[in-house]
């Protein structure tokens, strides 16, 4: 079974703090994604990565950065947390399409971040 | 950006009833996924659909890839309390492209 783990289930930070959210997958997937989930807005893509050292902006990258130094790990960074970044953050991974014939995304359990 | 619509937004049903929900788009997709999310957890993949008209089952769940490629349907038969949660659809325009997610249908099952 695919396993995607996230470093924290719940996190409380103060405005202006630097926040790191870590995601690790154990299925050797090439692709990794960070989403935020807010009531009524569904899942919105922040950043994604198709390979180590690669990163691409999603739909809402402002205020975020990412790091992918190893294939299995994809980190989301909030350089200076703000209250409007209070949300549920979901990490996902998927195989490269040519590798498996499918590229369904598998999600971690989520990190609920509260910025005070 | 592209959007998916899900209907209904929420539903309350009696245990044992069948459930139907759908997902629609103004654009054509080549892949549809259906996920379920329990409270406080990440979405779990239920069913993947790759071909227009395709009908796929997973236990009591059945999903269909609409023939127009602009919609998909999920049915749950004989609902049970553990079916409670939010059901998301996701569509993909082209192979290898990112998925677009719907806003979800919240299902409540009354005993």
Coordinates of C-alpha atoms in Angstrom, one line a residue:
Chain A
X1 CA 0.0 0.0 0.0
X2 CA 1.1 3.5 -0.7
X3 CA 1.9 5.4 2.4
X4 CA 2.2 9.2 2.5
X5 CA 3.0 10.6 5.9
X6 CA 3.0 14.2 7.2
X7 CA 5.2 15.3 10.0
X8 CA 2.4 16.8 12.2
X9 CA -1.4 16.3 12.4
X10 CA -1.9 19.6 14.2
X11 CA 0.3 22.7 14.4
X12 CA -0.2 26.1 16.0
X13 CA 2.1 28.9 15.1
X14 CA 2.2 32.7 15.6
X15 CA 2.1 35.3 12.9
X16 CA 5.5 35.9 11.4
X17 CA 6.9 32.5 12.3
X18 CA 8.7 30.4 9.7
X19 CA 6.8 27.1 9.3
X20 CA 8.0 23.8 7.8
X21 CA 5.5 21.1 6.8
X22 CA 7.2 17.8 5.9
X23 CA 5.8 15.0 3.7
X24 CA 7.4 11.6 3.0
X25 CA 6.2 8.9 0.7
X26 CA 7.5 5.4 0.6
X27 CA 6.4 4.2 -2.9
X28 CA 9.2 5.8 -4.9
X29 CA 6.8 8.1 -6.6
X30 CA 8.2 10.8 -8.9
X31 CA 5.4 13.3 -8.4
X32 CA 4.6 15.1 -5.2
X33 CA 2.0 17.8 -4.4
X34 CA 1.0 20.2 -1.7
X35 CA -2.6 21.4 -1.4
X36 CA -4.5 23.4 1.0
X37 CA -8.1 22.7 1.8
X38 CA -10.6 25.3 3.0
X39 CA -14.4 24.9 3.6
X40 CA -16.3 25.7 0.4
X41 CA -13.1 26.0 -1.7
X42 CA -12.1 22.4 -2.1
X43 CA -8.5 21.4 -2.7
X44 CA -6.3 24.1 -4.1
X45 CA -2.8 23.3 -5.5
X46 CA 0.0 25.2 -4.0
X47 CA 3.2 23.7 -5.5
X48 CA 4.1 20.4 -7.1
X49 CA 7.3 18.6 -8.1
X50 CA 7.9 16.0 -10.8
X51 CA 11.5 15.2 -9.8
X52 CA 14.2 15.9 -7.2
X53 CA 15.2 19.5 -7.2
X54 CA 12.3 20.4 -9.4
X55 CA 9.4 22.5 -8.4
X56 CA 6.5 24.2 -10.1
X57 CA 3.9 26.7 -8.9
X58 CA 0.4 25.6 -8.6
X59 CA -2.7 27.8 -8.4
X60 CA -1.9 29.6 -5.1
X61 CA 1.8 29.7 -4.5
X62 CA 2.0 33.1 -3.0
X63 CA 3.4 33.1 0.6
X64 CA 4.7 29.6 0.2
X65 CA 7.9 27.9 -1.0
X66 CA 8.9 24.2 -1.3
X67 CA 12.0 22.0 -1.2
X68 CA 12.6 18.6 -2.8
X69 CA 16.1 17.5 -2.0
X70 CA 15.3 13.8 -1.9
X71 CA 12.8 11.8 -4.0
X72 CA 10.7 10.7 -1.1
X73 CA 10.5 14.0 0.7
X74 CA 8.7 17.2 -0.2
X75 CA 8.6 20.1 2.2
X76 CA 6.3 23.1 2.3
X77 CA 7.6 26.3 3.8
X78 CA 5.7 29.3 5.0
X79 CA 8.4 32.0 5.3
X80 CA 6.4 34.3 7.4
X81 CA 3.1 32.7 8.5
X82 CA 0.0 34.8 8.4
X83 CA -3.5 34.2 9.8
X84 CA -5.0 33.7 6.3
X85 CA -2.7 30.6 6.0
X86 CA -4.7 28.9 8.7
X87 CA -5.9 25.8 6.8
X88 CA -5.7 22.0 6.3
X89 CA -2.6 21.2 4.3
X90 CA -2.6 18.0 2.3
X91 CA 0.4 16.3 0.7
X92 CA 0.0 13.8 -2.2
X93 CA 2.2 11.7 -4.4
X94 CA 1.7 9.9 -7.6
X95 CA 3.8 7.8 -10.0
X96 CA 5.0 9.3 -13.3
X97 CA 2.4 8.3 -15.9
X98 CA 4.8 6.4 -18.1
X99 CA 6.1 4.4 -15.1
X100 CA 2.8 2.8 -14.2
X101 CA 0.2 3.6 -16.8
X102 CA -1.8 5.6 -14.2
X103 CA -1.1 8.6 -12.1
X104 CA -3.7 8.6 -9.4
X105 CA -2.7 10.8 -6.4
X106 CA -2.4 9.3 -2.9
X107 CA -2.9 11.6 0.0
X108 CA -1.4 11.9 3.4
X109 CA -3.5 12.4 6.6
X110 CA -3.2 16.2 6.5
X111 CA -1.8 18.9 8.8
X112 CA -4.2 21.3 10.4
X113 CA -2.3 24.5 10.8
X114 CA -3.6 27.4 12.9
X115 CA -1.8 30.7 12.7
X116 CA -2.5 33.0 15.6
Chain B
X1 CA -8.9 28.2 -13.4
X2 CA -11.0 25.2 -14.4
X3 CA -13.7 24.2 -11.9
X4 CA -15.7 21.1 -11.2
X5 CA -19.2 21.3 -9.7
X6 CA -20.5 18.6 -7.4
X7 CA -24.1 17.9 -6.7
X8 CA -25.6 17.8 -4.1
X9 CA -23.4 19.9 -1.8
X10 CA -24.7 17.8 1.1
X11 CA -27.2 15.1 1.8
X12 CA -28.8 13.4 4.7
X13 CA -30.0 9.8 4.2
X14 CA -31.3 6.9 6.2
X15 CA -29.1 3.9 6.7
X16 CA -29.8 1.3 4.1
X17 CA -30.7 3.9 1.4
X18 CA -28.9 4.2 -1.9
X19 CA -27.0 7.4 -2.7
X20 CA -26.3 9.1 -6.0
X21 CA -24.0 12.1 -6.5
X22 CA -22.4 13.6 -9.6
X23 CA -19.6 15.8 -10.8
X24 CA -19.7 18.1 -13.8
X25 CA -17.3 20.2 -15.8
X26 CA -17.5 22.6 -18.7
X27 CA -14.4 20.9 -20.1
X28 CA -13.6 17.4 -21.3
X29 CA -11.6 15.2 -19.0
X30 CA -9.7 12.0 -19.8
X31 CA -9.6 10.7 -16.2
X32 CA -11.9 10.9 -13.3
X33 CA -11.1 10.0 -9.7
X34 CA -13.4 9.6 -6.8
X35 CA -12.1 10.1 -3.2
X36 CA -13.6 9.9 0.3
X37 CA -12.4 12.0 3.1
X38 CA -13.2 11.1 6.7
X39 CA -13.3 14.0 9.3
X40 CA -9.7 15.1 10.1
X41 CA -8.1 12.7 7.6
X42 CA -6.7 12.9 4.1
X43 CA -8.8 11.8 1.0
X44 CA -8.7 8.1 0.2
X45 CA -8.9 7.0 -3.4
X46 CA -12.1 5.0 -4.1
X47 CA -12.4 4.6 -7.8
X48 CA -10.4 5.6 -10.9
X49 CA -12.1 5.9 -14.4
X50 CA -10.2 6.2 -17.7
X51 CA -12.6 5.8 -20.5
X52 CA -15.9 7.5 -21.5
X53 CA -18.8 5.2 -20.6
X54 CA -16.7 3.1 -18.2
X55 CA -18.5 1.7 -15.2
X56 CA -16.4 0.6 -12.3
X57 CA -17.4 -0.9 -8.9
X58 CA -15.6 -1.1 -5.6
X59 CA -17.8 -3.0 -3.2
X60 CA -21.0 -1.1 -2.7
X61 CA -19.6 1.8 -4.7
X62 CA -20.1 2.2 -8.4
X63 CA -18.8 5.1 -10.5
X64 CA -19.3 6.0 -14.1
X65 CA -17.3 8.1 -16.6
X66 CA -20.0 10.1 -18.4
X67 CA -20.3 9.6 -22.1
X68 CA -19.8 13.3 -22.9
X69 CA -16.5 13.1 -20.8
X70 CA -17.8 16.2 -18.9
X71 CA -19.3 14.4 -16.0
X72 CA -19.0 11.5 -13.7
X73 CA -21.4 9.8 -11.2
X74 CA -20.9 7.9 -8.0
X75 CA -23.5 5.6 -6.5
X76 CA -23.4 4.0 -3.0
X77 CA -25.8 1.2 -2.4
X78 CA -27.3 0.2 1.0
X79 CA -25.5 3.0 2.9
X80 CA -24.1 2.3 6.3
X81 CA -22.9 4.7 9.1
X82 CA -19.2 4.5 8.0
X83 CA -20.1 5.9 4.6
X84 CA -20.3 9.3 6.4
X85 CA -17.7 11.7 5.0
X86 CA -17.0 14.1 2.1
X87 CA -16.8 12.6 -1.4
X88 CA -14.6 14.4 -3.9
X89 CA -14.3 14.0 -7.6
X90 CA -11.1 15.0 -9.5
X91 CA -10.7 15.3 -13.2
X92 CA -7.6 15.4 -15.4
X93 CA -7.6 17.1 -18.8
X94 CA -4.7 15.3 -20.3
X95 CA -2.5 12.4 -19.3
X96 CA 0.2 13.5 -16.9
X97 CA -1.5 16.9 -16.2
X98 CA -2.5 18.0 -12.7
X99 CA -5.9 17.1 -11.4
X100 CA -8.7 19.5 -10.7
X101 CA -10.8 18.8 -7.6
X102 CA -14.5 19.4 -7.0
X103 CA -15.7 21.1 -3.8
X104 CA -17.1 17.8 -2.4
X105 CA -20.4 16.3 -1.4
X106 CA -20.9 15.9 2.4
X107 CA -22.8 12.7 3.2
X108 CA -24.5 12.1 6.5
X109 CA -26.2 8.7 7.3
X110 CA -28.9 8.6 9.9
X111 CA -29.4 5.4 11.8

